[in-house]
Amino acid sequence: MDAIHIITKKREGLELSSAEIQYLIEGYTAGRIPDYQMAAFLMAAQLRGMALSETITLTQCMLNSGRILDFSAVSSPVIDKHSTGGVGDKISLILTPIVGACGVCVPMISGRGLGHTGGTLDKLESIPGFRTNLQINDIYRQIRALGVAMIGATKEIAPADRQLYALRDVTASVDFIPFITASILSKKLAEGIDGLVLDVKLGRGAFMKTGEEARELAETLVGVGEHFGMSTIAWLTNMDIPLGNAIGNWLEVEESIRCLQGEGPQDVLELSLKLSGEMIALADLAESPEEGEEMAHAAVQSGHALNFLAQIVEAQGGDPAVIHDPALRMRSLEPQTVTVPLDISGYIRDVDAFTLAEIGNDLGVGRLVITDEIDPEAGIVLHLRPGEKAAPGQPLASFYTRKTDQSEEVARRIYSAFTFSKTPVDKPQVLLDRLTFAGWESNS
Ligand code: URA
């Protein structure tokens, strides 16, 4: 067996055996198969497709590339949530402290920004001092003490995903259902969890642009998750427009803090509470997701969830003071503001999440090549969202960047992401459909 034959077989559209997939993944993680051969395989697989059985084997091999955490000593069920990736998607930063405050045990392994989408790890690392690279013993200690840890895939946990994730990010091989499934589920299965809530994004700012693709991804994730014995629930959610107002690492942490103070944007709060309710119910701490949602709401209202975020930050080496007072974090960028043109008066019809994500990445929010450093302060804040009234000269959005020589062009591009209407426009619905092992339920 060798990599060239396996790549050729996939290029010809043939199904790979379990042994061949295992050879590739083991060889790549051990450094025997170089990036250029793996990149060729990624592209061949994406163009020719993979069968469900290959996706299951890929997930298994990526899971086996590292250790599997063992929480059998923890008395309550261990649950996690994962998003398939979006723009302004800061839900993990809000939901994890909410469910942690309600008693759910969450050993969350997240990723970095991928393609045009943001990553929870990059956001967490914008909190001064916050460490995401905990050793396994530290994870066990923190779960025993606090019930929650927020970490990245390490050399020990799902290392194959860590390497492949970075390679996919820069070789246009992200938006492929088998890779997304294996990437997400290998990380989540490595956590040794009992249940998983998935936020499957649909629309311009998601990897899945159509309802058909997003449903197929949700069905593959739920099917493969249940195949491995993990209770898996998926919500299909709207990603045509950014989630909330902030796009950018520290900007999204700030917005998450406002949500935990009960003041954040409605769409972010609604989605955070819905997914929290699902997790609380999966952990058997509530009779139903609706009761779980009420518990989540109470944790925000009482301030317990915000205090819990400060506790997570402190436990992982960060400065908890900035959670209670975000203004304490050093800021070196001033906002530059784009306004509604003087000849426009009416309503915001639409805001294109993908365009804004691409601009955000150019400002320094994400990486264009594997070695790029991200800028924690860079980003965009929307002042108006679809359905809201827009008056001439009113602030439309602000942006933060060190690349000040490009300001005029950035302002023009941000403006181009908006469309306007003279007549009132409905606010878009965030939560679409729900999928469990029993099938789909509509939210309308
Ligand atoms: N999130 C992941 O962890 N992996 C993907 O491939 C996409 C989203």
Short mmCIF file of C-alpha atoms and ligand atoms in Angstrom, two decimals:
data_model
loop_
_atom_site.label_atom_id
_atom_site.label_comp_id
_atom_site.label_asym_id
_atom_site.label_seq_id
_atom_site.Cartn_x
_atom_site.Cartn_y
_atom_site.Cartn_z
CA MET A 1 0.00 0.00 0.00
CA ASP A 2 1.23 3.52 -0.70
CA ALA A 3 -0.21 7.04 -0.79
CA ILE A 4 0.08 7.43 -4.59
CA HIS A 5 -2.10 4.35 -5.23
CA ILE A 6 -4.69 5.46 -2.69
CA ILE A 7 -4.85 8.98 -4.17
CA THR A 8 -5.15 7.47 -7.68
CA LYS A 9 -7.96 5.14 -6.55
CA LYS A 10 -9.90 8.05 -5.08
CA ARG A 11 -9.19 10.19 -8.15
CA GLU A 12 -10.82 7.42 -10.23
CA GLY A 13 -13.90 7.66 -7.98
CA LEU A 14 -13.46 4.27 -6.29
CA GLU A 15 -14.37 3.47 -2.69
CA LEU A 16 -11.39 3.08 -0.35
CA SER A 17 -11.08 0.14 2.02
CA SER A 18 -10.86 0.70 5.78
CA ALA A 19 -7.20 -0.38 5.64
CA GLU A 20 -6.42 2.28 3.01
CA ILE A 21 -8.09 5.07 5.00
CA GLN A 22 -6.28 3.88 8.12
CA TYR A 23 -2.95 3.87 6.22
CA LEU A 24 -3.48 7.47 5.11
CA ILE A 25 -4.53 8.86 8.48
CA GLU A 26 -1.90 6.97 10.48
CA GLY A 27 0.80 7.89 7.95
CA TYR A 28 -0.19 11.54 7.92
CA THR A 29 -0.30 11.93 11.70
CA ALA A 30 3.04 10.10 12.05
CA GLY A 31 4.62 12.46 9.50
CA ARG A 32 5.28 9.68 6.92
CA ILE A 33 2.80 11.13 4.43
CA PRO A 34 3.59 14.76 3.57
CA ASP A 35 1.12 17.66 3.33
CA TYR A 36 1.26 17.71 -0.48
CA GLN A 37 0.07 14.09 -0.79
CA MET A 38 -2.62 14.60 1.83
CA ALA A 39 -3.74 17.77 0.03
CA ALA A 40 -4.03 15.80 -3.22
CA PHE A 41 -6.12 13.16 -1.44
CA LEU A 42 -8.37 15.82 0.12
CA MET A 43 -9.08 17.34 -3.28
CA ALA A 44 -9.62 13.96 -5.01
CA ALA A 45 -12.06 12.87 -2.27
CA GLN A 46 -13.93 16.16 -2.39
CA LEU A 47 -14.30 16.00 -6.19
CA ARG A 48 -15.19 12.29 -6.37
CA GLY A 49 -17.15 11.87 -3.11
CA MET A 50 -17.01 9.41 -0.23
CA ALA A 51 -19.50 6.72 0.81
CA LEU A 52 -21.08 6.74 4.29
CA SER A 53 -18.98 3.69 5.22
CA GLU A 54 -15.80 5.64 4.28
CA THR A 55 -16.99 8.59 6.41
CA ILE A 56 -17.51 6.27 9.38
CA THR A 57 -14.04 4.75 8.91
CA LEU A 58 -12.45 8.19 8.52
CA THR A 59 -14.15 9.31 11.75
CA GLN A 60 -12.95 6.16 13.54
CA CYS A 61 -9.35 6.55 12.29
CA MET A 62 -9.23 10.24 13.23
CA LEU A 63 -10.63 9.34 16.66
CA ASN A 64 -8.04 6.56 17.06
CA SER A 65 -5.22 8.98 16.21
CA GLY A 66 -5.27 10.10 19.84
CA ARG A 67 -6.59 9.32 23.28
CA ILE A 68 -10.23 9.15 24.29
CA LEU A 69 -11.11 10.94 27.51
CA ASP A 70 -12.81 8.80 30.15
CA PHE A 71 -15.43 10.44 32.33
CA SER A 72 -16.94 7.23 33.68
CA ALA A 73 -16.08 8.48 37.18
CA VAL A 74 -18.30 11.56 36.64
CA SER A 75 -21.77 10.78 38.00
CA SER A 76 -23.82 12.91 35.53
CA PRO A 77 -23.98 12.50 31.73
CA VAL A 78 -21.28 14.42 29.86
CA ILE A 79 -22.65 16.58 27.03
CA ASP A 80 -21.26 18.96 24.41
CA LYS A 81 -22.39 21.25 21.59
CA HIS A 82 -20.73 21.94 18.24
CA SER A 83 -21.43 24.25 15.35
CA THR A 84 -20.65 23.45 11.73
CA GLY A 85 -19.19 26.94 11.44
CA GLY A 86 -20.58 30.38 10.83
CA VAL A 87 -19.96 34.13 10.89
CA GLY A 88 -20.23 35.90 14.25
CA ASP A 89 -20.96 32.52 15.82
CA LYS A 90 -20.06 33.04 19.47
CA ILE A 91 -22.69 30.65 20.86
CA SER A 92 -20.16 28.34 22.58
CA LEU A 93 -18.85 31.27 24.65
CA ILE A 94 -22.34 31.92 25.98
CA LEU A 95 -23.86 28.46 26.16
CA THR A 96 -20.94 26.73 27.92
CA PRO A 97 -21.09 28.91 31.06
CA ILE A 98 -24.90 28.78 31.00
CA VAL A 99 -25.07 24.98 31.01
CA GLY A 100 -22.07 24.76 33.35
CA ALA A 101 -23.94 26.95 35.84
CA CYS A 102 -26.92 24.56 35.49
CA GLY A 103 -24.72 21.56 36.39
CA VAL A 104 -23.95 20.06 32.95
CA CYS A 105 -20.48 18.55 32.55
CA VAL A 106 -18.82 19.82 29.32
CA PRO A 107 -15.28 18.95 28.18
CA MET A 108 -15.51 21.14 25.06
CA ILE A 109 -12.91 20.67 22.30
CA SER A 110 -13.20 23.46 19.73
CA GLY A 111 -11.42 24.49 16.57
CA ARG A 112 -9.80 27.62 15.18
CA GLY A 113 -11.17 29.71 12.35
CA LEU A 114 -11.72 27.55 9.28
CA GLY A 115 -12.16 28.94 5.76
CA HIS A 116 -14.24 32.09 6.11
CA THR A 117 -15.73 31.01 9.47
CA GLY A 118 -14.52 31.98 12.94
CA GLY A 119 -13.26 29.54 15.59
CA THR A 120 -14.00 29.37 19.32
CA LEU A 121 -10.31 28.86 20.20
CA ASP A 122 -9.23 32.08 18.49
CA LYS A 123 -11.99 33.92 20.35
CA LEU A 124 -11.05 32.43 23.73
CA GLU A 125 -7.38 33.26 23.20
CA SER A 126 -8.27 36.92 22.78
CA ILE A 127 -8.99 36.90 26.54
CA PRO A 128 -5.68 37.93 28.14
CA GLY A 129 -3.82 34.88 29.49
CA PHE A 130 -6.46 32.29 28.51
CA ARG A 131 -4.87 28.89 27.78
CA THR A 132 -6.63 26.42 25.48
CA ASN A 133 -3.78 23.88 25.38
CA LEU A 134 -4.47 22.06 28.66
CA GLN A 135 -2.81 18.69 29.28
CA ILE A 136 -5.10 15.70 29.81
CA ASN A 137 -4.51 15.63 33.57
CA ASP A 138 -5.38 19.33 33.78
CA ILE A 139 -8.59 18.65 31.86
CA TYR A 140 -9.60 15.89 34.29
CA ARG A 141 -8.72 18.12 37.26
CA GLN A 142 -10.73 21.03 35.87
CA ILE A 143 -13.74 18.85 35.04
CA ARG A 144 -13.68 17.46 38.61
CA ALA A 145 -13.43 20.96 40.10
CA LEU A 146 -15.67 22.99 37.76
CA GLY A 147 -17.44 20.54 35.44
CA VAL A 148 -16.35 22.46 32.33
CA ALA A 149 -13.18 22.90 30.25
CA MET A 150 -12.77 24.70 26.88
CA ILE A 151 -9.80 23.41 24.94
CA GLY A 152 -8.38 22.70 21.48
CA ALA A 153 -7.54 19.40 19.80
CA THR A 154 -4.07 18.50 21.10
CA LYS A 155 -1.22 16.15 20.19
CA GLU A 156 -3.00 13.65 22.43
CA ILE A 157 -6.68 14.28 21.58
CA ALA A 158 -7.73 13.94 17.92
CA PRO A 159 -4.30 15.00 16.54
CA ALA A 160 -5.36 13.93 13.05
CA ASP A 161 -8.10 16.55 13.10
CA ARG A 162 -5.70 19.20 14.29
CA GLN A 163 -3.39 18.59 11.31
CA LEU A 164 -6.11 18.03 8.73
CA TYR A 165 -8.11 21.04 9.90
CA ALA A 166 -5.15 23.34 9.24
CA LEU A 167 -4.47 21.74 5.85
CA ARG A 168 -8.14 21.86 4.75
CA ASP A 169 -8.31 25.50 5.75
CA VAL A 170 -5.71 26.50 3.12
CA THR A 171 -6.47 23.98 0.36
CA ALA A 172 -10.15 24.78 -0.35
CA SER A 173 -11.26 21.43 1.10
CA VAL A 174 -13.47 22.53 3.94
CA ASP A 175 -17.04 22.42 2.60
CA PHE A 176 -17.34 18.65 2.11
CA ILE A 177 -19.82 16.68 4.23
CA PRO A 178 -17.61 13.61 4.96
CA PHE A 179 -14.68 15.81 6.12
CA ILE A 180 -16.88 18.07 8.24
CA THR A 181 -18.54 15.02 9.80
CA ALA A 182 -15.27 13.21 10.57
CA SER A 183 -13.66 16.41 11.84
CA ILE A 184 -16.48 17.31 14.22
CA LEU A 185 -17.31 13.82 15.42
CA SER A 186 -13.72 12.60 15.92
CA LYS A 187 -13.15 15.54 18.28
CA LYS A 188 -16.46 15.06 20.05
CA LEU A 189 -16.11 11.27 20.41
CA ALA A 190 -12.58 11.80 21.79
CA GLU A 191 -14.18 13.79 24.60
CA GLY A 192 -15.88 10.58 25.77
CA ILE A 193 -19.25 12.35 25.87
CA ASP A 194 -22.72 10.77 26.15
CA GLY A 195 -24.65 13.35 24.15
CA LEU A 196 -24.07 16.03 21.52
CA VAL A 197 -26.13 19.01 20.34
CA LEU A 198 -25.23 20.21 16.85
CA ASP A 199 -25.86 23.60 15.33
CA VAL A 200 -25.91 22.95 11.59
CA LYS A 201 -25.60 26.25 9.76
CA LEU A 202 -27.39 26.93 6.50
CA GLY A 203 -26.93 29.86 4.12
CA ARG A 204 -24.40 32.24 2.57
CA GLY A 205 -22.18 32.38 5.68
CA ALA A 206 -22.21 28.60 6.20
CA PHE A 207 -20.32 25.83 4.44
CA MET A 208 -23.69 24.40 3.40
CA LYS A 209 -25.37 26.99 1.19
CA THR A 210 -28.63 25.16 0.41
CA GLY A 211 -31.31 23.54 2.57
CA GLU A 212 -30.68 20.23 0.80
CA GLU A 213 -26.94 20.22 1.62
CA ALA A 214 -27.48 21.36 5.22
CA ARG A 215 -30.10 18.65 5.79
CA GLU A 216 -27.74 16.05 4.35
CA LEU A 217 -24.96 17.25 6.67
CA ALA A 218 -27.30 17.15 9.68
CA GLU A 219 -28.50 13.65 8.77
CA THR A 220 -24.91 12.41 8.29
CA LEU A 221 -23.80 13.92 11.61
CA VAL A 222 -26.77 12.53 13.55
CA GLY A 223 -26.50 9.12 11.80
CA VAL A 224 -22.74 8.77 12.39
CA GLY A 225 -22.99 10.15 15.95
CA GLU A 226 -25.69 7.61 16.84
CA HIS A 227 -23.67 4.86 15.07
CA PHE A 228 -20.95 5.51 17.66
CA GLY A 229 -23.52 5.30 20.51
CA MET A 230 -23.67 9.05 21.23
CA SER A 231 -27.16 10.65 21.56
CA THR A 232 -27.09 13.32 18.86
CA ILE A 233 -29.54 16.16 18.18
CA ALA A 234 -29.17 18.77 15.43
CA TRP A 235 -30.75 22.18 14.88
CA LEU A 236 -30.69 23.70 11.42
CA THR A 237 -30.08 27.44 11.85
CA ASN A 238 -29.95 30.46 9.56
CA MET A 239 -26.48 31.69 8.53
CA ASP A 240 -27.41 34.00 5.66
CA ILE A 241 -26.73 36.96 7.92
CA PRO A 242 -24.12 37.13 10.70
CA LEU A 243 -25.15 35.93 14.13
CA GLY A 244 -25.36 38.99 16.38
CA ASN A 245 -23.60 42.25 15.60
CA ALA A 246 -19.92 41.45 16.21
CA ILE A 247 -17.52 39.63 13.87
CA GLY A 248 -14.00 39.35 15.27
CA ASN A 249 -12.35 37.56 18.14
CA TRP A 250 -12.34 39.99 21.08
CA LEU A 251 -15.38 41.83 19.68
CA GLU A 252 -17.31 38.55 19.92
CA VAL A 253 -16.12 37.90 23.47
CA GLU A 254 -17.41 41.36 24.42
CA GLU A 255 -20.77 40.62 22.76
CA SER A 256 -20.96 37.27 24.56
CA ILE A 257 -20.43 39.02 27.89
CA ARG A 258 -23.30 41.39 27.05
CA CYS A 259 -25.49 38.36 26.26
CA LEU A 260 -24.62 36.83 29.64
CA GLN A 261 -25.67 40.16 31.16
CA GLY A 262 -29.01 39.66 29.36
CA GLU A 263 -28.31 42.57 26.99
CA GLY A 264 -26.92 40.95 23.87
CA PRO A 265 -28.58 40.73 20.45
CA GLN A 266 -31.87 38.82 20.39
CA ASP A 267 -30.81 36.22 17.79
CA VAL A 268 -27.70 35.25 19.76
CA LEU A 269 -29.61 34.96 23.04
CA GLU A 270 -32.45 32.97 21.46
CA LEU A 271 -30.10 30.43 19.89
CA SER A 272 -27.90 30.16 23.00
CA LEU A 273 -30.91 29.47 25.25
CA LYS A 274 -32.45 26.95 22.82
CA LEU A 275 -29.25 24.91 22.46
CA SER A 276 -28.56 25.18 26.22
CA GLY A 277 -32.05 23.78 26.88
CA GLU A 278 -31.29 20.81 24.62
CA MET A 279 -28.02 20.12 26.47
CA ILE A 280 -29.62 20.40 29.91
CA ALA A 281 -32.34 17.94 28.85
CA LEU A 282 -29.80 15.53 27.29
CA ALA A 283 -27.95 15.60 30.62
CA ASP A 284 -31.20 14.56 32.36
CA LEU A 285 -31.20 17.75 34.42
CA ALA A 286 -34.55 18.79 32.93
CA GLU A 287 -37.62 16.81 31.85
CA SER A 288 -37.69 18.46 28.41
CA PRO A 289 -35.66 20.90 26.26
CA GLU A 290 -38.30 23.57 27.07
CA GLU A 291 -37.73 23.14 30.81
CA GLY A 292 -33.98 23.19 30.13
CA GLU A 293 -34.41 26.49 28.27
CA GLU A 294 -36.17 27.99 31.31
CA MET A 295 -33.29 26.88 33.53
CA ALA A 296 -30.83 28.44 31.05
CA HIS A 297 -32.78 31.69 31.07
CA ALA A 298 -32.75 31.76 34.90
CA ALA A 299 -28.95 31.20 34.92
CA VAL A 300 -28.53 34.32 32.77
CA GLN A 301 -31.01 36.40 34.79
CA SER A 302 -29.39 35.51 38.12
CA GLY A 303 -25.86 36.35 36.89
CA HIS A 304 -24.69 32.77 37.62
CA ALA A 305 -23.77 32.14 33.99
CA LEU A 306 -21.58 35.28 33.77
CA ASN A 307 -19.85 34.37 37.04
CA PHE A 308 -19.32 30.88 35.68
CA LEU A 309 -17.59 32.28 32.57
CA ALA A 310 -15.26 34.24 34.87
CA GLN A 311 -14.53 30.98 36.74
CA ILE A 312 -13.69 29.13 33.50
CA VAL A 313 -11.41 31.99 32.44
CA GLU A 314 -9.63 32.01 35.80
CA ALA A 315 -9.24 28.22 35.84
CA GLN A 316 -7.56 28.37 32.42
CA GLY A 317 -5.08 31.12 33.28
CA GLY A 318 -7.05 34.08 31.97
CA ASP A 319 -7.91 37.35 33.64
CA PRO A 320 -11.44 37.05 35.11
CA ALA A 321 -11.59 40.82 35.76
CA VAL A 322 -12.09 41.50 32.01
CA ILE A 323 -15.20 39.32 32.04
CA HIS A 324 -16.81 41.57 34.65
CA ASP A 325 -15.42 44.72 33.02
CA PRO A 326 -14.40 44.22 29.35
CA ALA A 327 -13.11 47.83 29.22
CA LEU A 328 -10.12 46.65 31.29
CA ARG A 329 -8.69 44.81 28.28
CA MET A 330 -6.08 46.88 26.47
CA ARG A 331 -7.38 48.18 23.17
CA SER A 332 -5.14 49.65 20.50
CA LEU A 333 -7.57 50.09 17.59
CA GLU A 334 -10.08 52.88 17.08
CA PRO A 335 -13.36 52.15 15.25
CA GLN A 336 -13.88 53.52 11.74
CA THR A 337 -17.53 53.97 10.87
CA VAL A 338 -19.51 53.39 7.66
CA THR A 339 -22.78 55.35 7.47
CA VAL A 340 -26.06 55.00 5.57
CA PRO A 341 -25.75 57.15 2.38
CA LEU A 342 -27.63 60.44 2.44
CA ASP A 343 -29.94 59.39 -0.40
CA ILE A 344 -31.11 56.21 1.35
CA SER A 345 -33.99 56.05 3.79
CA GLY A 346 -35.98 52.92 4.64
CA TYR A 347 -35.10 49.52 6.09
CA ILE A 348 -32.22 47.08 5.97
CA ARG A 349 -33.33 44.28 3.64
CA ASP A 350 -30.32 41.99 3.94
CA VAL A 351 -26.70 41.70 5.12
CA ASP A 352 -24.40 39.21 3.41
CA ALA A 353 -22.57 37.14 6.06
CA PHE A 354 -20.05 35.67 3.60
CA THR A 355 -18.95 39.05 2.24
CA LEU A 356 -18.47 40.37 5.78
CA ALA A 357 -16.53 37.24 6.80
CA GLU A 358 -14.15 37.68 3.88
CA ILE A 359 -13.63 41.35 4.74
CA GLY A 360 -13.12 40.36 8.39
CA ASN A 361 -10.41 37.88 7.41
CA ASP A 362 -8.66 40.55 5.35
CA LEU A 363 -8.76 42.84 8.41
CA GLY A 364 -7.00 40.11 10.47
CA VAL A 365 -9.89 38.17 12.07
CA GLY A 366 -8.85 34.86 10.42
CA ARG A 367 -5.98 33.30 8.52
CA LEU A 368 -5.34 33.40 4.77
CA VAL A 369 -2.34 31.01 4.99
CA ILE A 370 -1.47 28.43 7.65
CA THR A 371 1.22 30.61 9.28
CA ASP A 372 -0.85 33.83 9.51
CA GLU A 373 -1.18 35.40 12.94
CA ILE A 374 -4.68 36.58 13.70
CA ASP A 375 -5.38 40.00 15.17
CA PRO A 376 -7.59 39.59 18.27
CA GLU A 377 -8.90 43.15 18.04
CA ALA A 378 -9.69 43.25 14.32
CA GLY A 379 -13.27 42.94 13.11
CA ILE A 380 -16.59 44.47 12.20
CA VAL A 381 -19.56 45.56 14.32
CA LEU A 382 -22.96 45.95 12.66
CA HIS A 383 -25.09 48.84 13.90
CA LEU A 384 -28.10 47.90 11.77
CA ARG A 385 -29.55 44.48 10.94
CA PRO A 386 -32.23 43.19 8.55
CA GLY A 387 -35.68 44.53 9.45
CA GLU A 388 -34.29 47.64 11.21
CA LYS A 389 -34.98 51.22 10.04
CA ALA A 390 -32.12 52.98 8.26
CA ALA A 391 -31.98 56.80 8.20
CA PRO A 392 -29.57 58.87 6.03
CA GLY A 393 -26.20 59.38 7.76
CA GLN A 394 -26.92 56.83 10.51
CA PRO A 395 -24.01 54.49 11.48
CA LEU A 396 -24.32 51.24 9.52
CA ALA A 397 -21.22 49.38 10.74
CA SER A 398 -17.83 50.02 12.31
CA PHE A 399 -14.58 48.24 11.58
CA TYR A 400 -11.31 47.77 13.43
CA THR A 401 -8.04 47.13 11.64
CA ARG A 402 -4.34 47.90 11.66
CA LYS A 403 -4.38 48.10 7.84
CA THR A 404 -5.40 51.77 7.77
CA ASP A 405 -4.13 52.30 4.20
CA GLN A 406 -7.09 50.17 3.02
CA SER A 407 -9.81 51.97 5.00
CA GLU A 408 -11.64 53.50 2.02
CA GLU A 409 -11.80 50.19 0.17
CA VAL A 410 -12.90 48.35 3.35
CA ALA A 411 -15.70 50.87 3.94
CA ARG A 412 -16.87 50.43 0.32
CA ARG A 413 -16.84 46.63 0.64
CA ILE A 414 -18.75 46.68 3.95
CA TYR A 415 -21.39 48.93 2.42
CA SER A 416 -21.72 46.50 -0.51
CA ALA A 417 -22.72 43.72 1.92
CA PHE A 418 -25.96 45.60 2.77
CA THR A 419 -29.13 45.93 0.71
CA PHE A 420 -31.97 48.34 1.53
CA SER A 421 -35.75 48.37 1.12
CA LYS A 422 -38.20 51.28 1.07
CA THR A 423 -40.89 49.10 2.70
CA PRO A 424 -40.72 47.23 6.05
CA VAL A 425 -38.85 43.92 6.10
CA ASP A 426 -39.45 40.93 8.43
CA LYS A 427 -36.63 39.98 10.79
CA PRO A 428 -35.15 36.65 9.62
CA GLN A 429 -35.88 33.54 11.70
CA VAL A 430 -32.77 31.98 13.30
CA LEU A 431 -34.00 28.55 14.38
CA LEU A 432 -35.25 26.50 11.43
CA ASP A 433 -35.72 22.73 11.87
CA ARG A 434 -34.76 20.17 14.52
CA LEU A 435 -33.44 16.66 13.82
CA THR A 436 -33.26 13.75 16.24
CA PHE A 437 -32.78 10.04 15.58
CA ALA A 438 -36.61 9.90 15.22
CA GLY A 439 -36.60 12.39 12.31
CA TRP A 440 -37.17 16.06 11.45
CA GLU A 441 -39.47 18.53 13.26
CA SER A 442 -40.22 21.95 11.81
CA ASN A 443 -39.91 25.08 13.96
CA SER A 444 -42.38 27.13 11.90
N1 URA B 1 -16.16 22.44 12.58
C1 URA B 1 -15.20 21.49 12.72
O1 URA B 1 -14.78 21.18 13.82
N2 URA B 1 -14.74 20.90 11.62
C2 URA B 1 -15.19 21.19 10.39
O2 URA B 1 -14.73 20.60 9.44
C3 URA B 1 -16.18 22.18 10.24
C4 URA B 1 -16.66 22.80 11.36
#
